Amino acid sequence: EETTLHPFTTEMTSMRRNNQDVSDPETGKLLEVPTSPSSTVDEDESQPPPESPQFDKHPMSPRYSPLKAICACVLYCFCSVSMVLVNKSLASSYNHLIDKGNLNFLLVVFQAVVAVIAVEFSKAMGWVEYPAFDLKTARQWAPVNIAFCAMLFTGMASFQHNSVPLVTVFKNITNIFTAVGDFTCFGTKVEPLVMAAFGIMLGGAVFAAQNDLSATFVGLFWMFANCISTSGYILYMKHATKTVKLSKFGMVFYNNVLCTLFLLPVTLCNGEMKAFLATKAIHTNEYFLKNSFAGFVGFFLNFASLNCVALTGPTTYALVGSLNKIPTAILGWLVFNIEITPQTWFFIGVGMSGGFLFSYAKVKSSRKK
């Protein structure tokens, strides 16, 4: 009997053995390796399964495929950029059709349901593996999920009131809140290069907001609320995963199931469900397709991230994660026809350069470990 490892799992496990941690370029948190059903021993086959492919990322290797590496980076960028643009459209382009308020809670519920369907389908197809729903695990994970729900809701609210370029550059502020919380709660020290990156990111975001013609107090409030709730989610998850052991896709499953259970009653109480059912103008194929697409892409981003790391390595992954903010900001400006001054563009660029420096500092730090 032999064990066949999924190529994503094999590559990421190899990185961990070499003390080469893989961090998300936007949050700095470590990527988790999902438990794949193909990593279990196959007792029914008398012959050992074929050897899993190993992706040699050195350009001079005969097995290195530049085309696969490029496709992996493009796929990751497509998922990341398109999810931002679609959520911006859903959060701000349909509210004029509703008599009062917005549907931000309901949008989160719609996408959570789609994500649950996607992850359950993937489990049924044998692509991912995680334990069945357990009430004890759900109770233990519930506090983490409250922070997760707050992160998603404030994210929708910030999209509703802010331009995509401003949201893109302000997202970097999340890293500062996370680092402060990490130091306060866990004693994690911040390196000088990371602190320099924080200063550049903060300065770029503040001056970009000051020069943004569309920036409002309400929009900036929701943007800061999203940064704080995202940091809270990351930090609390770091604490919770010491006692609750879940794979990456187990987290996806529990987060979205609990999110639906928590927020669906909210949509009934605050009138969003009633407003949605009464507003026939948004009962269109376009609206439902956008919600389905956003939910599916949000889930598929997990696969795209792992695929990008496996085929290119953590350094390229971090660089791509920083670079994809550029097309996100430009496309958000073009698609939604937002007026942005040259000064604002300059400070957006300053904030993004801080993000590049942060990614470089995290990769450099992980190689020292």
Tab-separated table of C-alpha atoms in Angstrom:
chain	number	residue	atom	x	y	z
A	1	GLU	CA	0.000	0.000	0.000
A	2	GLU	CA	1.306	3.446	-0.914
A	3	THR	CA	0.031	6.942	-0.305
A	4	THR	CA	-0.743	9.146	-3.264
A	5	LEU	CA	-0.581	12.835	-2.466
A	6	HIS	CA	-2.380	15.549	-4.338
A	7	PRO	CA	0.253	17.719	-6.080
A	8	PHE	CA	-0.885	20.825	-4.142
A	9	THR	CA	-0.493	18.971	-0.838
A	10	THR	CA	2.854	17.433	-1.854
A	11	GLU	CA	4.334	20.769	-2.849
A	12	MET	CA	3.099	22.701	0.167
A	13	THR	CA	4.167	19.912	2.574
A	14	SER	CA	7.616	20.005	0.999
A	15	MET	CA	7.767	23.763	1.601
A	16	ARG	CA	6.799	23.288	5.232
A	17	ARG	CA	9.528	20.637	5.682
A	18	ASN	CA	12.054	23.155	4.387
A	19	ASN	CA	10.716	25.801	6.792
A	20	GLN	CA	9.434	27.802	3.850
A	21	ASP	CA	6.067	29.076	5.029
A	22	VAL	CA	3.537	30.229	2.474
A	23	SER	CA	1.692	33.411	3.363
A	24	ASP	CA	-1.301	35.106	1.839
A	25	PRO	CA	0.009	38.280	0.176
A	26	GLU	CA	-2.888	40.415	1.395
A	27	THR	CA	-3.203	39.245	5.015
A	28	GLY	CA	0.192	37.723	5.725
A	29	LYS	CA	-1.436	34.642	7.286
A	30	LEU	CA	-0.208	31.158	6.437
A	31	LEU	CA	-2.035	29.144	3.830
A	32	GLU	CA	-3.425	25.869	5.128
A	33	VAL	CA	-2.967	22.641	3.185
A	34	PRO	CA	-6.353	21.048	2.516
A	35	THR	CA	-6.747	17.376	3.273
A	36	SER	CA	-7.282	15.619	-0.032
A	37	PRO	CA	-9.125	12.283	-0.279
A	38	SER	CA	-6.365	11.046	-2.583
A	39	SER	CA	-3.955	11.204	0.358
A	40	THR	CA	-5.596	8.185	1.987
A	41	VAL	CA	-4.373	4.651	1.459
A	42	ASP	CA	-6.228	2.826	-1.313
A	43	GLU	CA	-6.913	-0.661	0.049
A	44	ASP	CA	-8.809	-1.896	-3.016
A	45	GLU	CA	-5.966	-1.713	-5.518
A	46	SER	CA	-3.388	-4.501	-5.613
A	47	GLN	CA	-1.012	-2.346	-7.656
A	48	PRO	CA	0.387	0.848	-6.194
A	49	PRO	CA	-1.015	4.024	-7.732
A	50	PRO	CA	1.167	6.030	-10.108
A	51	GLU	CA	3.607	8.493	-8.617
A	52	SER	CA	2.195	11.972	-8.100
A	53	PRO	CA	3.671	14.668	-10.301
A	54	GLN	CA	6.225	16.950	-8.667
A	55	PHE	CA	6.403	20.496	-9.974
A	56	ASP	CA	10.028	21.569	-10.298
A	57	LYS	CA	9.916	25.355	-10.413
A	58	HIS	CA	13.510	25.922	-11.564
A	59	PRO	CA	13.442	27.443	-15.084
A	60	MET	CA	16.281	25.164	-16.283
A	61	SER	CA	14.483	21.988	-15.263
A	62	PRO	CA	13.078	19.937	-18.167
A	63	ARG	CA	9.857	19.496	-16.178
A	64	TYR	CA	9.351	23.213	-15.561
A	65	SER	CA	6.414	24.531	-17.592
A	66	PRO	CA	6.311	28.322	-18.007
A	67	LEU	CA	2.872	28.049	-19.618
A	68	LYS	CA	1.402	26.252	-16.589
A	69	ALA	CA	2.991	28.750	-14.225
A	70	ILE	CA	1.632	31.702	-16.207
A	71	CYS	CA	-1.836	30.140	-16.405
A	72	ALA	CA	-1.823	29.554	-12.627
A	73	CYS	CA	-0.933	33.210	-11.966
A	74	VAL	CA	-3.548	34.464	-14.437
A	75	LEU	CA	-6.229	32.232	-12.889
A	76	TYR	CA	-5.422	33.472	-9.392
A	77	CYS	CA	-5.500	37.106	-10.569
A	78	PHE	CA	-8.765	36.563	-12.446
A	79	CYS	CA	-10.486	35.116	-9.371
A	80	SER	CA	-9.184	37.844	-7.063
A	81	VAL	CA	-9.930	40.788	-9.373
A	82	SER	CA	-13.306	39.569	-10.637
A	83	MET	CA	-14.584	38.871	-7.111
A	84	VAL	CA	-13.851	42.488	-6.115
A	85	LEU	CA	-15.518	43.952	-9.206
A	86	VAL	CA	-18.629	41.771	-8.992
A	87	ASN	CA	-19.106	42.496	-5.283
A	88	LYS	CA	-18.729	46.212	-5.963
A	89	SER	CA	-21.417	45.957	-8.645
A	90	LEU	CA	-23.773	44.022	-6.358
A	91	ALA	CA	-23.246	46.365	-3.412
A	92	SER	CA	-23.682	49.669	-5.260
A	93	SER	CA	-25.381	49.228	-8.638
A	94	TYR	CA	-28.825	47.985	-7.556
A	95	ASN	CA	-29.667	50.036	-4.476
A	96	HIS	CA	-31.509	52.686	-6.525
A	97	LEU	CA	-34.064	49.989	-7.394
A	98	ILE	CA	-34.864	49.376	-3.722
A	99	ASP	CA	-37.215	51.723	-1.900
A	100	LYS	CA	-35.205	51.885	1.321
A	101	GLY	CA	-31.846	50.663	2.545
A	102	ASN	CA	-29.704	48.001	0.901
A	103	LEU	CA	-29.327	44.224	0.695
A	104	ASN	CA	-25.827	43.839	2.125
A	105	PHE	CA	-26.718	41.104	4.638
A	106	LEU	CA	-28.728	39.215	2.037
A	107	LEU	CA	-25.864	39.403	-0.474
A	108	VAL	CA	-23.578	37.757	2.065
A	109	VAL	CA	-26.167	35.010	2.661
A	110	PHE	CA	-26.635	34.387	-1.080
A	111	GLN	CA	-22.906	33.963	-1.602
A	112	ALA	CA	-22.496	31.806	1.513
A	113	VAL	CA	-25.162	29.392	0.218
A	114	VAL	CA	-23.380	29.182	-3.157
A	115	ALA	CA	-20.054	28.508	-1.398
A	116	VAL	CA	-21.615	25.690	0.672
A	117	ILE	CA	-23.020	24.091	-2.484
A	118	ALA	CA	-19.626	24.409	-4.210
A	119	VAL	CA	-17.613	22.891	-1.364
A	120	GLU	CA	-20.115	20.050	-0.859
A	121	PHE	CA	-20.033	19.296	-4.598
A	122	SER	CA	-16.218	19.256	-4.489
A	123	LYS	CA	-16.331	16.855	-1.559
A	124	ALA	CA	-18.786	14.575	-3.372
A	125	MET	CA	-16.492	14.557	-6.435
A	126	GLY	CA	-13.526	13.590	-4.266
A	127	TRP	CA	-11.587	16.817	-4.849
A	128	VAL	CA	-11.488	17.884	-1.179
A	129	GLU	CA	-12.095	16.197	2.146
A	130	TYR	CA	-13.302	17.434	5.501
A	131	PRO	CA	-15.392	15.892	8.326
A	132	ALA	CA	-19.177	15.959	8.216
A	133	PHE	CA	-21.015	18.708	10.113
A	134	ASP	CA	-20.571	18.289	13.853
A	135	LEU	CA	-22.530	20.373	16.356
A	136	LYS	CA	-19.671	20.450	18.880
A	137	THR	CA	-17.217	21.718	16.256
A	138	ALA	CA	-19.789	24.270	15.103
A	139	ARG	CA	-20.179	25.624	18.665
A	140	GLN	CA	-16.394	25.876	19.040
A	141	TRP	CA	-16.054	27.625	15.677
A	142	ALA	CA	-19.025	29.983	16.190
A	143	PRO	CA	-17.002	32.866	17.751
A	144	VAL	CA	-14.627	32.805	14.769
A	145	ASN	CA	-17.594	32.839	12.436
A	146	ILE	CA	-19.077	35.936	14.070
A	147	ALA	CA	-15.883	37.780	13.136
A	148	PHE	CA	-16.109	36.207	9.661
A	149	CYS	CA	-19.669	37.495	9.216
A	150	ALA	CA	-18.617	40.967	10.388
A	151	MET	CA	-15.760	40.929	7.882
A	152	LEU	CA	-18.063	40.029	4.972
A	153	PHE	CA	-20.796	42.511	5.894
A	154	THR	CA	-18.427	45.459	6.433
A	155	GLY	CA	-16.711	44.491	3.174
A	156	MET	CA	-20.004	44.811	1.302
A	157	ALA	CA	-20.765	48.108	3.048
A	158	SER	CA	-17.336	49.521	2.154
A	159	PHE	CA	-17.879	48.558	-1.501
A	160	GLN	CA	-21.235	50.312	-1.413
A	161	HIS	CA	-19.795	53.640	-0.241
A	162	ASN	CA	-16.234	53.694	-1.654
A	163	SER	CA	-14.549	53.485	-5.039
A	164	VAL	CA	-12.689	50.281	-5.926
A	165	PRO	CA	-9.238	51.986	-6.053
A	166	LEU	CA	-9.750	53.435	-2.562
A	167	VAL	CA	-10.905	50.076	-1.182
A	168	THR	CA	-7.913	48.394	-2.827
A	169	VAL	CA	-5.343	50.673	-1.230
A	170	PHE	CA	-7.101	50.778	2.158
A	171	LYS	CA	-7.119	46.974	2.362
A	172	ASN	CA	-3.401	47.220	3.133
A	173	ILE	CA	-4.255	48.894	6.438
A	174	THR	CA	-5.575	45.503	7.571
A	175	ASN	CA	-1.973	44.296	7.785
A	176	ILE	CA	-1.139	47.072	10.263
A	177	PHE	CA	-4.055	46.242	12.568
A	178	THR	CA	-3.156	42.549	12.337
A	179	ALA	CA	0.497	43.192	13.213
A	180	VAL	CA	-0.471	45.341	16.228
A	181	GLY	CA	-2.908	42.681	17.419
A	182	ASP	CA	-0.360	39.914	16.805
A	183	PHE	CA	2.207	41.763	18.906
A	184	THR	CA	-0.301	42.556	21.682
A	185	CYS	CA	-1.896	39.108	21.895
A	186	PHE	CA	0.893	36.740	20.848
A	187	GLY	CA	4.087	38.754	21.298
A	188	THR	CA	5.057	38.500	17.626
A	189	LYS	CA	7.748	41.079	16.842
A	190	VAL	CA	7.562	43.278	13.742
A	191	GLU	CA	10.724	43.620	11.677
A	192	PRO	CA	12.013	47.069	10.631
A	193	LEU	CA	11.347	46.445	6.925
A	194	VAL	CA	7.736	45.535	7.697
A	195	MET	CA	7.361	48.681	9.819
A	196	ALA	CA	8.685	50.765	6.911
A	197	ALA	CA	6.122	49.110	4.625
A	198	PHE	CA	3.372	49.923	7.139
A	199	GLY	CA	4.377	53.593	7.165
A	200	ILE	CA	4.234	53.786	3.365
A	201	MET	CA	0.883	51.959	3.211
A	202	LEU	CA	-0.692	54.126	5.900
A	203	GLY	CA	0.563	57.373	4.375
A	204	GLY	CA	-0.622	56.375	0.904
A	205	ALA	CA	-4.074	55.376	2.163
A	206	VAL	CA	-4.589	58.517	4.259
A	207	PHE	CA	-3.544	60.940	1.525
A	208	ALA	CA	-5.461	58.974	-1.133
A	209	ALA	CA	-8.637	59.296	0.959
A	210	GLN	CA	-7.963	62.995	1.555
A	211	ASN	CA	-7.724	63.643	-2.197
A	212	ASP	CA	-10.527	61.266	-3.262
A	213	LEU	CA	-13.520	63.301	-4.452
A	214	SER	CA	-15.947	60.457	-3.727
A	215	ALA	CA	-14.679	59.708	-0.196
A	216	THR	CA	-17.230	60.264	2.592
A	217	PHE	CA	-17.218	59.839	6.357
A	218	VAL	CA	-19.660	56.916	6.077
A	219	GLY	CA	-17.522	55.215	3.446
A	220	LEU	CA	-14.311	55.604	5.469
A	221	PHE	CA	-16.106	54.378	8.599
A	222	TRP	CA	-17.092	51.140	6.878
A	223	MET	CA	-13.626	50.812	5.352
A	224	PHE	CA	-11.930	51.040	8.764
A	225	ALA	CA	-14.583	48.719	10.231
A	226	ASN	CA	-13.754	46.182	7.538
A	227	CYS	CA	-10.020	46.435	8.231
A	228	ILE	CA	-10.578	45.954	11.977
A	229	SER	CA	-13.036	43.054	11.576
A	230	THR	CA	-10.734	41.324	9.068
A	231	SER	CA	-7.810	41.637	11.486
A	232	GLY	CA	-10.018	40.383	14.310
A	233	TYR	CA	-11.023	37.370	12.223
A	234	ILE	CA	-7.393	36.525	11.392
A	235	LEU	CA	-6.196	36.915	14.984
A	236	TYR	CA	-9.086	35.041	16.573
A	237	MET	CA	-8.720	32.248	14.017
A	238	LYS	CA	-5.033	31.965	14.984
A	239	HIS	CA	-6.162	31.412	18.578
A	240	ALA	CA	-9.088	29.111	17.727
A	241	THR	CA	-7.116	26.778	15.447
A	242	LYS	CA	-5.043	25.729	18.465
A	243	THR	CA	-8.074	23.866	19.797
A	244	VAL	CA	-10.270	23.362	16.706
A	245	LYS	CA	-8.472	21.424	13.990
A	246	LEU	CA	-9.985	22.100	10.574
A	247	SER	CA	-8.491	21.914	7.090
A	248	LYS	CA	-8.743	24.920	4.794
A	249	PHE	CA	-11.882	23.561	3.134
A	250	GLY	CA	-13.300	22.514	6.503
A	251	MET	CA	-13.056	26.177	7.459
A	252	VAL	CA	-14.765	27.154	4.203
A	253	PHE	CA	-17.603	24.737	4.968
A	254	TYR	CA	-18.193	25.770	8.591
A	255	ASN	CA	-17.738	29.487	7.917
A	256	ASN	CA	-20.378	29.557	5.199
A	257	VAL	CA	-22.852	27.177	6.890
A	258	LEU	CA	-22.736	29.159	10.130
A	259	CYS	CA	-22.781	32.452	8.234
A	260	THR	CA	-26.055	31.392	6.583
A	261	LEU	CA	-27.549	30.279	9.905
A	262	PHE	CA	-26.552	33.523	11.665
A	263	LEU	CA	-27.414	36.078	8.978
A	264	LEU	CA	-30.538	34.614	7.362
A	265	PRO	CA	-32.676	35.491	10.438
A	266	VAL	CA	-31.132	38.999	10.335
A	267	THR	CA	-32.402	39.510	6.770
A	268	LEU	CA	-35.877	38.526	7.929
A	269	CYS	CA	-35.820	40.892	10.912
A	270	ASN	CA	-34.326	43.973	9.212
A	271	GLY	CA	-36.635	43.737	6.187
A	272	GLU	CA	-33.991	42.909	3.554
A	273	MET	CA	-35.668	39.645	2.566
A	274	LYS	CA	-39.040	41.395	2.308
A	275	ALA	CA	-37.507	44.217	0.245
A	276	PHE	CA	-35.830	41.711	-2.073
A	277	LEU	CA	-39.023	39.738	-2.651
A	278	ALA	CA	-40.998	42.953	-3.252
A	279	THR	CA	-38.479	44.458	-5.703
A	280	LYS	CA	-39.224	42.699	-8.990
A	281	ALA	CA	-36.731	44.894	-10.836
A	282	ILE	CA	-33.782	42.973	-9.412
A	283	HIS	CA	-35.281	39.531	-10.091
A	284	THR	CA	-33.170	39.233	-13.214
A	285	ASN	CA	-30.829	36.581	-14.570
A	286	GLU	CA	-27.992	39.110	-14.384
A	287	TYR	CA	-28.476	39.690	-10.668
A	288	PHE	CA	-28.637	35.988	-9.828
A	289	LEU	CA	-25.672	35.177	-12.071
A	290	LYS	CA	-23.554	37.860	-10.389
A	291	ASN	CA	-24.380	36.481	-6.934
A	292	SER	CA	-23.690	32.908	-8.037
A	293	PHE	CA	-20.457	33.937	-9.745
A	294	ALA	CA	-19.219	35.852	-6.689
A	295	GLY	CA	-19.999	32.933	-4.366
A	296	PHE	CA	-18.363	30.387	-6.651
A	297	VAL	CA	-15.267	32.492	-7.353
A	298	GLY	CA	-14.869	33.229	-3.638
A	299	PHE	CA	-14.750	29.473	-3.058
A	300	PHE	CA	-12.630	28.675	-6.129
A	301	LEU	CA	-10.048	31.253	-5.022
A	302	ASN	CA	-8.877	28.614	-2.510
A	303	PHE	CA	-8.000	26.249	-5.364
A	304	ALA	CA	-6.467	29.042	-7.430
A	305	SER	CA	-4.239	30.141	-4.528
A	306	LEU	CA	-2.944	26.648	-3.850
A	307	ASN	CA	-2.417	25.995	-7.562
A	308	CYS	CA	-0.432	29.219	-7.926
A	309	VAL	CA	1.787	28.335	-4.961
A	310	ALA	CA	2.336	24.775	-6.198
A	311	LEU	CA	3.346	25.780	-9.726
A	312	THR	CA	5.315	28.955	-9.026
A	313	GLY	CA	6.380	29.074	-5.360
A	314	PRO	CA	5.567	31.394	-2.448
A	315	THR	CA	7.689	34.311	-3.694
A	316	THR	CA	5.898	34.544	-7.036
A	317	TYR	CA	2.551	34.008	-5.322
A	318	ALA	CA	3.179	36.924	-2.949
A	319	LEU	CA	4.315	39.139	-5.828
A	320	VAL	CA	1.240	38.270	-7.918
A	321	GLY	CA	-1.004	38.954	-4.925
A	322	SER	CA	0.444	42.444	-4.659
A	323	LEU	CA	0.477	43.137	-8.388
A	324	ASN	CA	-3.159	42.165	-8.934
A	325	LYS	CA	-4.173	45.293	-7.008
A	326	ILE	CA	-3.088	47.326	-10.052
A	327	PRO	CA	-5.622	45.857	-12.541
A	328	THR	CA	-8.232	45.827	-9.760
A	329	ALA	CA	-7.855	49.579	-9.202
A	330	ILE	CA	-7.714	50.439	-12.902
A	331	LEU	CA	-10.657	48.231	-13.892
A	332	GLY	CA	-12.687	49.498	-10.937
A	333	TRP	CA	-12.070	53.044	-12.131
A	334	LEU	CA	-13.001	52.234	-15.750
A	335	VAL	CA	-16.010	49.982	-15.127
A	336	PHE	CA	-17.704	52.204	-12.538
A	337	ASN	CA	-16.681	55.516	-14.116
A	338	ILE	CA	-15.348	57.081	-10.914
A	339	GLU	CA	-13.700	60.492	-11.064
A	340	ILE	CA	-10.207	60.248	-9.559
A	341	THR	CA	-7.730	63.106	-9.436
A	342	PRO	CA	-4.040	62.699	-10.428
A	343	GLN	CA	-3.070	63.344	-6.811
A	344	THR	CA	-5.288	60.479	-5.657
A	345	TRP	CA	-3.753	58.145	-8.254
A	346	PHE	CA	-0.280	59.121	-7.016
A	347	PHE	CA	-1.085	58.289	-3.409
A	348	ILE	CA	-2.846	55.067	-4.450
A	349	GLY	CA	0.426	54.133	-6.145
A	350	VAL	CA	2.335	54.998	-2.958
A	351	GLY	CA	0.039	52.759	-0.921
A	352	MET	CA	0.461	49.905	-3.395
A	353	SER	CA	4.250	50.234	-3.306
A	354	GLY	CA	3.984	49.779	0.456
A	355	GLY	CA	2.042	46.593	-0.235
A	356	PHE	CA	4.828	45.351	-2.522
A	357	LEU	CA	7.414	46.092	0.162
A	358	PHE	CA	5.282	44.274	2.751
A	359	SER	CA	5.052	41.156	0.544
A	360	TYR	CA	8.815	41.234	-0.010
A	361	ALA	CA	9.460	41.613	3.726
A	362	LYS	CA	7.170	38.665	4.570
A	363	VAL	CA	8.835	36.398	2.000
A	364	LYS	CA	12.303	37.437	3.210
A	365	SER	CA	11.285	36.806	6.803
A	366	SER	CA	9.840	33.352	6.030
A	367	ARG	CA	13.109	32.303	4.357
A	368	LYS	CA	15.061	33.123	7.510
A	369	LYS	CA	12.945	30.756	9.618
